[in-house]
JSON list of C-alpha atoms and ligand atoms in Angstrom, two decimals:
[
{"chain": "A", "resi": 398, "resn": "MET", "atom": "CA", "xyz": [-10.99, 0.60, 15.02]},
{"chain": "A", "resi": 399, "resn": "ASN", "atom": "CA", "xyz": [-7.31, -0.28, 14.49]},
{"chain": "A", "resi": 400, "resn": "ASP", "atom": "CA", "xyz": [-4.53, 2.13, 15.56]},
{"chain": "A", "resi": 401, "resn": "ASN", "atom": "CA", "xyz": [-2.98, 2.34, 12.05]},
{"chain": "A", "resi": 402, "resn": "THR", "atom": "CA", "xyz": [-3.87, 1.57, 8.41]},
{"chain": "A", "resi": 403, "resn": "THR", "atom": "CA", "xyz": [-2.59, -2.03, 8.51]},
{"chain": "A", "resi": 404, "resn": "PRO", "atom": "CA", "xyz": [-4.86, -4.85, 9.76]},
{"chain": "A", "resi": 405, "resn": "LEU", "atom": "CA", "xyz": [-2.41, -5.41, 12.66]},
{"chain": "A", "resi": 406, "resn": "SER", "atom": "CA", "xyz": [-2.29, -3.34, 15.83]},
{"chain": "A", "resi": 407, "resn": "ALA", "atom": "CA", "xyz": [1.04, -1.60, 16.53]},
{"chain": "A", "resi": 408, "resn": "ASN", "atom": "CA", "xyz": [1.98, -3.89, 19.41]},
{"chain": "A", "resi": 409, "resn": "GLU", "atom": "CA", "xyz": [1.44, -7.13, 17.42]},
{"chain": "A", "resi": 410, "resn": "TYR", "atom": "CA", "xyz": [2.86, -5.76, 14.16]},
{"chain": "A", "resi": 411, "resn": "ASP", "atom": "CA", "xyz": [6.48, -7.02, 14.32]},
{"chain": "A", "resi": 412, "resn": "ALA", "atom": "CA", "xyz": [5.50, -10.56, 15.31]},
{"chain": "A", "resi": 413, "resn": "GLU", "atom": "CA", "xyz": [2.69, -10.91, 12.77]},
{"chain": "A", "resi": 414, "resn": "ILE", "atom": "CA", "xyz": [3.82, -9.10, 9.60]},
{"chain": "A", "resi": 415, "resn": "ASN", "atom": "CA", "xyz": [5.93, -12.03, 8.31]},
{"chain": "A", "resi": 416, "resn": "LYS", "atom": "CA", "xyz": [2.83, -14.23, 8.43]},
{"chain": "A", "resi": 417, "resn": "THR", "atom": "CA", "xyz": [1.02, -11.83, 6.12]},
{"chain": "A", "resi": 418, "resn": "ILE", "atom": "CA", "xyz": [3.67, -10.71, 3.65]},
{"chain": "A", "resi": 419, "resn": "PRO", "atom": "CA", "xyz": [6.10, -13.23, 2.17]},
{"chain": "A", "resi": 420, "resn": "PHE", "atom": "CA", "xyz": [9.83, -12.38, 2.47]},
{"chain": "A", "resi": 421, "resn": "TYR", "atom": "CA", "xyz": [9.12, -9.30, 4.63]},
{"chain": "A", "resi": 422, "resn": "SER", "atom": "CA", "xyz": [12.42, -9.36, 6.49]},
{"chain": "A", "resi": 423, "resn": "THR", "atom": "CA", "xyz": [14.21, -9.75, 3.14]},
{"chain": "A", "resi": 424, "resn": "PHE", "atom": "CA", "xyz": [12.70, -6.39, 2.12]},
{"chain": "A", "resi": 425, "resn": "TYR", "atom": "CA", "xyz": [14.77, -4.74, 4.87]},
{"chain": "A", "resi": 426, "resn": "GLU", "atom": "CA", "xyz": [17.92, -6.67, 3.91]},
{"chain": "A", "resi": 427, "resn": "GLN", "atom": "CA", "xyz": [17.50, -5.74, 0.25]},
{"chain": "A", "resi": 428, "resn": "THR", "atom": "CA", "xyz": [16.84, -2.10, 1.10]},
{"chain": "A", "resi": 429, "resn": "ILE", "atom": "CA", "xyz": [19.98, -1.95, 3.24]},
{"chain": "A", "resi": 430, "resn": "ASP", "atom": "CA", "xyz": [21.99, -3.68, 0.51]},
{"chain": "A", "resi": 431, "resn": "VAL", "atom": "CA", "xyz": [20.85, -1.20, -2.16]},
{"chain": "A", "resi": 432, "resn": "ILE", "atom": "CA", "xyz": [21.79, 1.72, 0.13]},
{"chain": "A", "resi": 433, "resn": "THR", "atom": "CA", "xyz": [25.17, 0.13, 0.96]},
{"chain": "A", "resi": 434, "resn": "GLN", "atom": "CA", "xyz": [25.91, 0.08, -2.77]},
{"chain": "A", "resi": 435, "resn": "CYS", "atom": "CA", "xyz": [25.45, 3.88, -2.91]},
{"chain": "A", "resi": 436, "resn": "ASN", "atom": "CA", "xyz": [28.53, 4.41, -0.71]},
{"chain": "A", "resi": 437, "resn": "PHE", "atom": "CA", "xyz": [27.33, 7.66, 0.85]},
{"chain": "A", "resi": 438, "resn": "PRO", "atom": "CA", "xyz": [30.01, 9.11, 3.18]},
{"chain": "A", "resi": 439, "resn": "SER", "atom": "CA", "xyz": [27.27, 10.04, 5.66]},
{"chain": "A", "resi": 440, "resn": "ILE", "atom": "CA", "xyz": [23.53, 9.37, 5.67]},
{"chain": "A", "resi": 441, "resn": "HIS", "atom": "CA", "xyz": [20.65, 11.58, 6.67]},
{"chain": "A", "resi": 442, "resn": "TRP", "atom": "CA", "xyz": [17.69, 9.22, 6.16]},
{"chain": "A", "resi": 443, "resn": "LEU", "atom": "CA", "xyz": [13.98, 10.00, 5.95]},
{"chain": "A", "resi": 444, "resn": "ASP", "atom": "CA", "xyz": [11.73, 6.97, 6.55]},
{"chain": "A", "resi": 445, "resn": "LEU", "atom": "CA", "xyz": [8.11, 7.50, 5.50]},
{"chain": "A", "resi": 446, "resn": "GLY", "atom": "CA", "xyz": [5.52, 5.25, 7.11]},
{"chain": "A", "resi": 447, "resn": "CYS", "atom": "CA", "xyz": [8.23, 4.03, 9.51]},
{"chain": "A", "resi": 448, "resn": "GLY", "atom": "CA", "xyz": [5.84, 1.81, 11.50]},
{"chain": "A", "resi": 449, "resn": "THR", "atom": "CA", "xyz": [7.53, 0.31, 14.56]},
{"chain": "A", "resi": 450, "resn": "GLY", "atom": "CA", "xyz": [11.08, 1.35, 13.54]},
{"chain": "A", "resi": 451, "resn": "ALA", "atom": "CA", "xyz": [12.12, -2.19, 12.58]},
{"chain": "A", "resi": 452, "resn": "LEU", "atom": "CA", "xyz": [14.02, -1.00, 9.50]},
{"chain": "A", "resi": 453, "resn": "GLU", "atom": "CA", "xyz": [16.02, 1.53, 11.55]},
{"chain": "A", "resi": 454, "resn": "GLU", "atom": "CA", "xyz": [16.90, -1.10, 14.14]},
{"chain": "A", "resi": 455, "resn": "ARG", "atom": "CA", "xyz": [18.45, -3.26, 11.42]},
{"chain": "A", "resi": 456, "resn": "ALA", "atom": "CA", "xyz": [19.96, -0.45, 9.38]},
{"chain": "A", "resi": 457, "resn": "LEU", "atom": "CA", "xyz": [21.88, 0.90, 12.38]},
{"chain": "A", "resi": 458, "resn": "SER", "atom": "CA", "xyz": [24.09, -2.21, 12.46]},
{"chain": "A", "resi": 459, "resn": "TYR", "atom": "CA", "xyz": [25.21, -1.34, 8.93]},
{"chain": "A", "resi": 460, "resn": "PHE", "atom": "CA", "xyz": [25.13, 2.49, 9.19]},
{"chain": "A", "resi": 461, "resn": "PRO", "atom": "CA", "xyz": [25.79, 3.24, 12.87]},
{"chain": "A", "resi": 462, "resn": "THR", "atom": "CA", "xyz": [26.20, 6.98, 12.29]},
{"chain": "A", "resi": 463, "resn": "ALA", "atom": "CA", "xyz": [23.08, 7.44, 10.14]},
{"chain": "A", "resi": 464, "resn": "SER", "atom": "CA", "xyz": [20.64, 10.07, 11.43]},
{"chain": "A", "resi": 465, "resn": "PHE", "atom": "CA", "xyz": [16.97, 9.29, 10.91]},
{"chain": "A", "resi": 466, "resn": "VAL", "atom": "CA", "xyz": [13.79, 11.29, 10.58]},
{"chain": "A", "resi": 467, "resn": "LEU", "atom": "CA", "xyz": [10.86, 8.91, 11.13]},
{"chain": "A", "resi": 468, "resn": "VAL", "atom": "CA", "xyz": [7.40, 9.79, 9.81]},
{"chain": "A", "resi": 469, "resn": "ASP", "atom": "CA", "xyz": [4.12, 7.94, 10.41]},
{"chain": "A", "resi": 470, "resn": "PRO", "atom": "CA", "xyz": [0.49, 9.05, 10.79]},
{"chain": "A", "resi": 471, "resn": "SER", "atom": "CA", "xyz": [-0.09, 6.51, 13.60]},
{"chain": "A", "resi": 472, "resn": "GLU", "atom": "CA", "xyz": [0.89, 7.70, 17.10]},
{"chain": "A", "resi": 473, "resn": "LYS", "atom": "CA", "xyz": [0.88, 4.08, 18.29]},
{"chain": "A", "resi": 474, "resn": "MET", "atom": "CA", "xyz": [3.33, 3.01, 15.60]},
{"chain": "A", "resi": 475, "resn": "LEU", "atom": "CA", "xyz": [5.59, 5.97, 16.43]},
{"chain": "A", "resi": 476, "resn": "ASP", "atom": "CA", "xyz": [5.43, 5.02, 20.13]},
{"chain": "A", "resi": 477, "resn": "GLN", "atom": "CA", "xyz": [6.72, 1.55, 19.26]},
{"chain": "A", "resi": 478, "resn": "ALA", "atom": "CA", "xyz": [9.52, 3.08, 17.16]},
{"chain": "A", "resi": 479, "resn": "LYS", "atom": "CA", "xyz": [10.49, 5.57, 19.91]},
{"chain": "A", "resi": 480, "resn": "ASN", "atom": "CA", "xyz": [10.64, 2.74, 22.39]},
{"chain": "A", "resi": 481, "resn": "LYS", "atom": "CA", "xyz": [12.75, 0.55, 20.13]},
{"chain": "A", "resi": 482, "resn": "LEU", "atom": "CA", "xyz": [15.15, 3.39, 19.26]},
{"chain": "A", "resi": 483, "resn": "ALA", "atom": "CA", "xyz": [15.24, 5.05, 22.69]},
{"chain": "A", "resi": 484, "resn": "ALA", "atom": "CA", "xyz": [19.05, 4.98, 22.72]},
{"chain": "A", "resi": 485, "resn": "TYR", "atom": "CA", "xyz": [19.18, 7.33, 19.72]},
{"chain": "A", "resi": 486, "resn": "ASP", "atom": "CA", "xyz": [18.36, 10.98, 19.27]},
{"chain": "A", "resi": 487, "resn": "PHE", "atom": "CA", "xyz": [16.20, 10.77, 16.13]},
{"chain": "A", "resi": 488, "resn": "LYS", "atom": "CA", "xyz": [13.43, 13.08, 14.96]},
{"chain": "A", "resi": 489, "resn": "TYR", "atom": "CA", "xyz": [9.82, 11.82, 14.85]},
{"chain": "A", "resi": 490, "resn": "ILE", "atom": "CA", "xyz": [6.95, 13.37, 12.87]},
{"chain": "A", "resi": 491, "resn": "CYS", "atom": "CA", "xyz": [3.37, 12.23, 13.28]},
{"chain": "A", "resi": 492, "resn": "GLY", "atom": "CA", "xyz": [1.93, 12.76, 9.81]},
{"chain": "A", "resi": 493, "resn": "LYS", "atom": "CA", "xyz": [1.48, 11.38, 6.32]},
{"chain": "A", "resi": 494, "resn": "SER", "atom": "CA", "xyz": [4.06, 11.42, 3.53]},
{"chain": "A", "resi": 495, "resn": "THR", "atom": "CA", "xyz": [1.98, 14.13, 1.88]},
{"chain": "A", "resi": 496, "resn": "ASP", "atom": "CA", "xyz": [2.48, 16.39, 4.95]},
{"chain": "A", "resi": 497, "resn": "ILE", "atom": "CA", "xyz": [6.28, 16.55, 4.81]},
{"chain": "A", "resi": 498, "resn": "SER", "atom": "CA", "xyz": [8.17, 19.57, 3.54]},
{"chain": "A", "resi": 499, "resn": "PHE", "atom": "CA", "xyz": [11.94, 19.16, 3.18]},
{"chain": "A", "resi": 500, "resn": "ASP", "atom": "CA", "xyz": [14.31, 20.70, 0.68]},
{"chain": "A", "resi": 501, "resn": "GLU", "atom": "CA", "xyz": [17.37, 18.71, -0.47]},
{"chain": "A", "resi": 502, "resn": "GLU", "atom": "CA", "xyz": [18.20, 17.41, 3.02]},
{"chain": "A", "resi": 503, "resn": "PHE", "atom": "CA", "xyz": [18.47, 13.64, 2.66]},
{"chain": "A", "resi": 504, "resn": "GLU", "atom": "CA", "xyz": [20.78, 11.12, 1.01]},
{"chain": "A", "resi": 505, "resn": "VAL", "atom": "CA", "xyz": [18.13, 8.42, 1.52]},
{"chain": "A", "resi": 506, "resn": "VAL", "atom": "CA", "xyz": [14.34, 8.33, 1.61]},
{"chain": "A", "resi": 507, "resn": "THR", "atom": "CA", "xyz": [12.56, 5.02, 2.24]},
{"chain": "A", "resi": 508, "resn": "ALA", "atom": "CA", "xyz": [8.90, 4.05, 2.16]},
{"chain": "A", "resi": 509, "resn": "ILE", "atom": "CA", "xyz": [8.54, 0.37, 3.01]},
{"chain": "A", "resi": 510, "resn": "GLN", "atom": "CA", "xyz": [5.01, -0.95, 2.46]},
{"chain": "A", "resi": 511, "resn": "SER", "atom": "CA", "xyz": [3.54, 2.43, 3.35]},
{"chain": "A", "resi": 512, "resn": "HIS", "atom": "CA", "xyz": [2.65, 4.32, 0.17]},
{"chain": "A", "resi": 513, "resn": "HIS", "atom": "CA", "xyz": [0.00, 1.97, -1.19]},
{"chain": "A", "resi": 514, "resn": "TYR", "atom": "CA", "xyz": [-2.48, 3.39, 1.34]},
{"chain": "A", "resi": 515, "resn": "MET", "atom": "CA", "xyz": [-2.71, 6.63, -0.62]},
{"chain": "A", "resi": 516, "resn": "SER", "atom": "CA", "xyz": [-5.07, 7.66, -3.40]},
{"chain": "A", "resi": 517, "resn": "ALA", "atom": "CA", "xyz": [-3.57, 8.39, -6.84]},
{"chain": "A", "resi": 518, "resn": "GLU", "atom": "CA", "xyz": [-3.50, 12.17, -6.12]},
{"chain": "A", "resi": 519, "resn": "GLU", "atom": "CA", "xyz": [-1.95, 11.76, -2.67]},
{"chain": "A", "resi": 520, "resn": "ARG", "atom": "CA", "xyz": [0.66, 9.38, -4.03]},
{"chain": "A", "resi": 521, "resn": "GLU", "atom": "CA", "xyz": [1.67, 11.80, -6.77]},
{"chain": "A", "resi": 522, "resn": "CYS", "atom": "CA", "xyz": [1.99, 14.56, -4.15]},
{"chain": "A", "resi": 523, "resn": "ALA", "atom": "CA", "xyz": [4.02, 12.26, -1.86]},
{"chain": "A", "resi": 524, "resn": "VAL", "atom": "CA", "xyz": [6.46, 11.28, -4.63]},
{"chain": "A", "resi": 525, "resn": "LYS", "atom": "CA", "xyz": [7.00, 14.98, -5.44]},
{"chain": "A", "resi": 526, "resn": "LYS", "atom": "CA", "xyz": [7.72, 15.66, -1.76]},
{"chain": "A", "resi": 527, "resn": "VAL", "atom": "CA", "xyz": [10.21, 12.77, -1.71]},
{"chain": "A", "resi": 528, "resn": "PHE", "atom": "CA", "xyz": [11.94, 14.22, -4.78]},
{"chain": "A", "resi": 529, "resn": "HIS", "atom": "CA", "xyz": [12.26, 17.64, -3.08]},
{"chain": "A", "resi": 530, "resn": "ALA", "atom": "CA", "xyz": [13.47, 16.10, 0.17]},
{"chain": "A", "resi": 531, "resn": "LEU", "atom": "CA", "xyz": [16.38, 14.28, -1.53]},
{"chain": "A", "resi": 532, "resn": "LYS", "atom": "CA", "xyz": [19.77, 15.79, -2.26]},
{"chain": "A", "resi": 533, "resn": "LYS", "atom": "CA", "xyz": [21.09, 15.42, -5.81]},
{"chain": "A", "resi": 534, "resn": "ASP", "atom": "CA", "xyz": [22.19, 11.77, -6.36]},
{"chain": "A", "resi": 535, "resn": "GLY", "atom": "CA", "xyz": [20.10, 10.76, -3.34]},
{"chain": "A", "resi": 536, "resn": "ILE", "atom": "CA", "xyz": [18.07, 7.56, -3.49]},
{"chain": "A", "resi": 537, "resn": "PHE", "atom": "CA", "xyz": [14.40, 6.77, -2.89]},
{"chain": "A", "resi": 538, "resn": "VAL", "atom": "CA", "xyz": [13.84, 3.10, -1.98]},
{"chain": "A", "resi": 539, "resn": "CYS", "atom": "CA", "xyz": [10.29, 1.87, -1.89]},
{"chain": "A", "resi": 540, "resn": "PHE", "atom": "CA", "xyz": [8.54, -1.45, -1.29]},
{"chain": "A", "resi": 541, "resn": "GLU", "atom": "CA", "xyz": [4.84, -1.67, -2.05]},
{"chain": "A", "resi": 542, "resn": "ASN", "atom": "CA", "xyz": [2.01, -3.99, -2.79]},
{"chain": "A", "resi": 543, "resn": "VAL", "atom": "CA", "xyz": [1.57, -4.07, -6.57]},
{"chain": "A", "resi": 544, "resn": "VAL", "atom": "CA", "xyz": [-1.16, -5.41, -8.80]},
{"chain": "A", "resi": 545, "resn": "PRO", "atom": "CA", "xyz": [-0.84, -7.24, -12.12]},
{"chain": "A", "resi": 546, "resn": "SER", "atom": "CA", "xyz": [-2.55, -5.41, -15.01]},
{"chain": "A", "resi": 547, "resn": "ASP", "atom": "CA", "xyz": [-4.18, -8.67, -16.14]},
{"chain": "A", "resi": 548, "resn": "GLU", "atom": "CA", "xyz": [-7.38, -9.43, -14.14]},
{"chain": "A", "resi": 549, "resn": "THR", "atom": "CA", "xyz": [-6.99, -13.23, -14.41]},
{"chain": "A", "resi": 550, "resn": "ILE", "atom": "CA", "xyz": [-3.43, -13.07, -13.11]},
{"chain": "A", "resi": 551, "resn": "LYS", "atom": "CA", "xyz": [-4.52, -10.68, -10.36]},
{"chain": "A", "resi": 552, "resn": "LYS", "atom": "CA", "xyz": [-7.15, -13.18, -9.11]},
{"chain": "A", "resi": 553, "resn": "SER", "atom": "CA", "xyz": [-4.68, -16.03, -9.31]},
{"chain": "A", "resi": 554, "resn": "GLU", "atom": "CA", "xyz": [-1.92, -14.10, -7.48]},
{"chain": "A", "resi": 555, "resn": "LEU", "atom": "CA", "xyz": [-4.33, -13.07, -4.71]},
{"chain": "A", "resi": 556, "resn": "LEU", "atom": "CA", "xyz": [-5.21, -16.75, -4.22]},
{"chain": "A", "resi": 557, "resn": "ARG", "atom": "CA", "xyz": [-1.52, -17.69, -4.23]},
{"chain": "A", "resi": 558, "resn": "TRP", "atom": "CA", "xyz": [-0.84, -14.99, -1.59]},
{"chain": "A", "resi": 559, "resn": "GLY", "atom": "CA", "xyz": [-3.79, -16.37, 0.41]},
{"chain": "A", "resi": 560, "resn": "ARG", "atom": "CA", "xyz": [-2.25, -19.85, 0.30]},
{"chain": "A", "resi": 561, "resn": "TYR", "atom": "CA", "xyz": [0.98, -18.37, 1.69]},
{"chain": "A", "resi": 562, "resn": "GLN", "atom": "CA", "xyz": [-0.96, -16.85, 4.59]},
{"chain": "A", "resi": 563, "resn": "GLN", "atom": "CA", "xyz": [-2.70, -20.13, 5.31]},
{"chain": "A", "resi": 564, "resn": "ARG", "atom": "CA", "xyz": [0.66, -21.91, 5.44]},
{"chain": "A", "resi": 565, "resn": "GLN", "atom": "CA", "xyz": [1.60, -19.36, 8.15]},
{"chain": "A", "resi": 566, "resn": "GLY", "atom": "CA", "xyz": [-1.48, -20.31, 10.18]},
{"chain": "A", "resi": 567, "resn": "LYS", "atom": "CA", "xyz": [-4.30, -18.07, 8.95]},
{"chain": "A", "resi": 568, "resn": "THR", "atom": "CA", "xyz": [-7.66, -19.66, 8.24]},
{"chain": "A", "resi": 569, "resn": "ALA", "atom": "CA", "xyz": [-9.02, -19.65, 4.68]},
{"chain": "A", "resi": 570, "resn": "GLU", "atom": "CA", "xyz": [-11.55, -16.98, 5.78]},
{"chain": "A", "resi": 571, "resn": "GLU", "atom": "CA", "xyz": [-8.83, -14.78, 7.30]},
{"chain": "A", "resi": 572, "resn": "ALA", "atom": "CA", "xyz": [-6.72, -15.04, 4.13]},
{"chain": "A", "resi": 573, "resn": "LEU", "atom": "CA", "xyz": [-9.73, -14.17, 1.95]},
{"chain": "A", "resi": 574, "resn": "ALA", "atom": "CA", "xyz": [-10.63, -11.22, 4.21]},
{"chain": "A", "resi": 575, "resn": "HIS", "atom": "CA", "xyz": [-7.05, -9.92, 3.96]},
{"chain": "A", "resi": 576, "resn": "ASN", "atom": "CA", "xyz": [-7.01, -10.17, 0.19]},
{"chain": "A", "resi": 577, "resn": "ALA", "atom": "CA", "xyz": [-10.39, -8.42, -0.06]},
{"chain": "A", "resi": 578, "resn": "ARG", "atom": "CA", "xyz": [-8.52, -5.31, 1.19]},
{"chain": "A", "resi": 579, "resn": "CYS", "atom": "CA", "xyz": [-6.84, -4.99, -2.25]},
{"chain": "A", "resi": 580, "resn": "GLY", "atom": "CA", "xyz": [-8.28, -1.87, -3.95]},
{"chain": "A", "resi": 581, "resn": "VAL", "atom": "CA", "xyz": [-10.47, -1.16, -0.88]},
{"chain": "A", "resi": 582, "resn": "SER", "atom": "CA", "xyz": [-8.13, -0.52, 2.06]},
{"chain": "A", "resi": 583, "resn": "TYR", "atom": "CA", "xyz": [-5.00, -0.08, -0.03]},
{"chain": "A", "resi": 584, "resn": "PHE", "atom": "CA", "xyz": [-4.58, 1.03, -3.63]},
{"chain": "A", "resi": 585, "resn": "PRO", "atom": "CA", "xyz": [-1.77, -0.76, -5.46]},
{"chain": "A", "resi": 586, "resn": "LEU", "atom": "CA", "xyz": [-0.27, 0.38, -8.76]},
{"chain": "A", "resi": 587, "resn": "THR", "atom": "CA", "xyz": [1.18, -1.87, -11.44]},
{"chain": "A", "resi": 588, "resn": "VAL", "atom": "CA", "xyz": [4.97, -2.03, -11.72]},
{"chain": "A", "resi": 589, "resn": "ASP", "atom": "CA", "xyz": [4.79, 0.01, -14.97]},
{"chain": "A", "resi": 590, "resn": "GLU", "atom": "CA", "xyz": [2.69, 2.73, -13.32]},
{"chain": "A", "resi": 591, "resn": "HIS", "atom": "CA", "xyz": [5.32, 3.05, -10.56]},
{"chain": "A", "resi": 592, "resn": "ILE", "atom": "CA", "xyz": [8.16, 3.45, -13.05]},
{"chain": "A", "resi": 593, "resn": "LYS", "atom": "CA", "xyz": [6.16, 6.02, -15.05]},
{"chain": "A", "resi": 594, "resn": "LEU", "atom": "CA", "xyz": [5.30, 8.10, -11.97]},
{"chain": "A", "resi": 595, "resn": "LEU", "atom": "CA", "xyz": [8.89, 8.18, -10.69]},
{"chain": "A", "resi": 596, "resn": "LYS", "atom": "CA", "xyz": [10.26, 9.21, -14.10]},
{"chain": "A", "resi": 597, "resn": "LYS", "atom": "CA", "xyz": [7.52, 11.83, -14.55]},
{"chain": "A", "resi": 598, "resn": "THR", "atom": "CA", "xyz": [8.45, 13.31, -11.16]},
{"chain": "A", "resi": 599, "resn": "GLY", "atom": "CA", "xyz": [12.02, 13.85, -12.35]},
{"chain": "A", "resi": 600, "resn": "PHE", "atom": "CA", "xyz": [14.04, 10.86, -11.09]},
{"chain": "A", "resi": 601, "resn": "HIS", "atom": "CA", "xyz": [16.68, 10.16, -13.73]},
{"chain": "A", "resi": 602, "resn": "ALA", "atom": "CA", "xyz": [17.23, 6.45, -13.03]},
{"chain": "A", "resi": 603, "resn": "VAL", "atom": "CA", "xyz": [14.64, 3.94, -11.87]},
{"chain": "A", "resi": 604, "resn": "HIS", "atom": "CA", "xyz": [15.18, 0.25, -11.17]},
{"chain": "A", "resi": 605, "resn": "VAL", "atom": "CA", "xyz": [12.91, -2.57, -9.99]},
{"chain": "A", "resi": 606, "resn": "PHE", "atom": "CA", "xyz": [15.19, -4.70, -7.80]},
{"chain": "A", "resi": 607, "resn": "TRP", "atom": "CA", "xyz": [12.69, -7.06, -6.16]},
{"chain": "A", "resi": 608, "resn": "VAL", "atom": "CA", "xyz": [9.39, -8.69, -7.08]},
{"chain": "A", "resi": 609, "resn": "SER", "atom": "CA", "xyz": [7.70, -11.48, -5.13]},
{"chain": "A", "resi": 610, "resn": "TYR", "atom": "CA", "xyz": [4.02, -12.44, -4.93]},
{"chain": "A", "resi": 611, "resn": "MET", "atom": "CA", "xyz": [2.25, -9.02, -5.02]},
{"chain": "A", "resi": 612, "resn": "GLN", "atom": "CA", "xyz": [5.09, -6.91, -3.62]},
{"chain": "A", "resi": 613, "resn": "MET", "atom": "CA", "xyz": [7.77, -4.93, -5.39]},
{"chain": "A", "resi": 614, "resn": "GLY", "atom": "CA", "xyz": [11.01, -3.17, -4.42]},
{"chain": "A", "resi": 615, "resn": "ILE", "atom": "CA", "xyz": [11.95, -0.21, -6.60]},
{"chain": "A", "resi": 616, "resn": "TYR", "atom": "CA", "xyz": [14.58, 2.49, -6.29]},
{"chain": "A", "resi": 617, "resn": "ALA", "atom": "CA", "xyz": [14.96, 5.83, -8.01]},
{"chain": "A", "resi": 618, "resn": "ILE", "atom": "CA", "xyz": [17.96, 8.20, -8.11]},
{"chain": "A", "resi": 619, "resn": "LYS", "atom": "CA", "xyz": [17.56, 11.98, -8.13]},
{"chain": "B", "resi": 814, "resn": "SAM", "atom": "C1", "xyz": [2.69, -2.07, 6.57]},
{"chain": "B", "resi": 814, "resn": "SAM", "atom": "S1", "xyz": [3.22, -0.79, 7.68]},
{"chain": "B", "resi": 814, "resn": "SAM", "atom": "C2", "xyz": [4.94, -0.68, 7.29]},
{"chain": "B", "resi": 814, "resn": "SAM", "atom": "C3", "xyz": [5.75, -0.09, 8.40]},
{"chain": "B", "resi": 814, "resn": "SAM", "atom": "C4", "xyz": [7.26, -0.04, 8.19]},
{"chain": "B", "resi": 814, "resn": "SAM", "atom": "N1", "xyz": [7.63, 0.75, 7.04]},
{"chain": "B", "resi": 814, "resn": "SAM", "atom": "C5", "xyz": [7.82, -1.43, 8.11]},
{"chain": "B", "resi": 814, "resn": "SAM", "atom": "O1", "xyz": [8.39, -1.77, 7.09]},
{"chain": "B", "resi": 814, "resn": "SAM", "atom": "O2", "xyz": [7.68, -2.20, 9.06]},
{"chain": "B", "resi": 814, "resn": "SAM", "atom": "C6", "xyz": [2.52, 0.62, 6.94]},
{"chain": "B", "resi": 814, "resn": "SAM", "atom": "C7", "xyz": [2.75, 1.92, 7.70]},
{"chain": "B", "resi": 814, "resn": "SAM", "atom": "O3", "xyz": [2.36, 3.00, 6.83]},
{"chain": "B", "resi": 814, "resn": "SAM", "atom": "C8", "xyz": [1.75, 3.97, 7.62]},
{"chain": "B", "resi": 814, "resn": "SAM", "atom": "N2", "xyz": [0.95, 4.84, 6.71]},
{"chain": "B", "resi": 814, "resn": "SAM", "atom": "C9", "xyz": [-0.33, 4.71, 6.34]},
{"chain": "B", "resi": 814, "resn": "SAM", "atom": "N3", "xyz": [-0.70, 5.70, 5.53]},
{"chain": "B", "resi": 814, "resn": "SAM", "atom": "C10", "xyz": [0.39, 6.49, 5.37]},
{"chain": "B", "resi": 814, "resn": "SAM", "atom": "C11", "xyz": [0.65, 7.71, 4.65]},
{"chain": "B", "resi": 814, "resn": "SAM", "atom": "N4", "xyz": [-0.30, 8.31, 3.93]},
{"chain": "B", "resi": 814, "resn": "SAM", "atom": "N5", "xyz": [1.88, 8.26, 4.74]},
{"chain": "B", "resi": 814, "resn": "SAM", "atom": "C12", "xyz": [2.86, 7.65, 5.47]},
{"chain": "B", "resi": 814, "resn": "SAM", "atom": "N6", "xyz": [2.67, 6.50, 6.17]},
{"chain": "B", "resi": 814, "resn": "SAM", "atom": "C13", "xyz": [1.45, 5.93, 6.11]},
{"chain": "B", "resi": 814, "resn": "SAM", "atom": "C14", "xyz": [0.95, 3.18, 8.64]},
{"chain": "B", "resi": 814, "resn": "SAM", "atom": "O4", "xyz": [0.61, 3.96, 9.79]},
{"chain": "B", "resi": 814, "resn": "SAM", "atom": "C15", "xyz": [1.90, 2.05, 8.97]},
{"chain": "B", "resi": 814, "resn": "SAM", "atom": "O5", "xyz": [2.73, 2.35, 10.05]}
]
């Protein structure tokens, strides 16, 4: 069994993720750019499903005084993050986004490719917890796998994503096996369902700022 919900083990994650998800490193750059635009005087930042801490490593060059709380249900992923960020005194929580309980503490909450592992009920609970954790005018930035509502387009986009993976060196069988995880190992929403859920939870402004292949970047302001 793997040591986290992704098909990659924690120690191979950083090297392999770009071969699986197109533009992955751009997700971090775009997330940092969106947060830069907010102009917060100081940043207390909650990262849900932090994985190996790769986002923090990059974000610290832009926000050197930011203080992070890193959450992930995988001990192995958290170990990688602790190792990478050993020079900093950050807080680590081994748990799911549905386990957190914060009240208006953060300027920023991020969930980068980590919330599509939840069921519809868990996701709704997690988004409510994010809303509570944010201060007023705080921002939730999220990247996730999404699914087109049209079945024909969904099939076609999965094949297109598979071709990307093959160009990065996966075999046709490996690419097919990865794409068979859609709706089985992870549970993507459509873009419209995301917007609806965020607005229903109480966020007053919601904006989709990135879409590529079957991934989306969305932010919501409390
Ligand atoms: C694809 S990785 C992304 C890691 C990191 N955010 C990044 O961008 O590199 C997904 C992460 O989500 C975590 N995860 C899985 N289920 C979760 C849940 N219910 N709540 C929070 N994190 C979860 C996994 O352990 C894994 O570390």
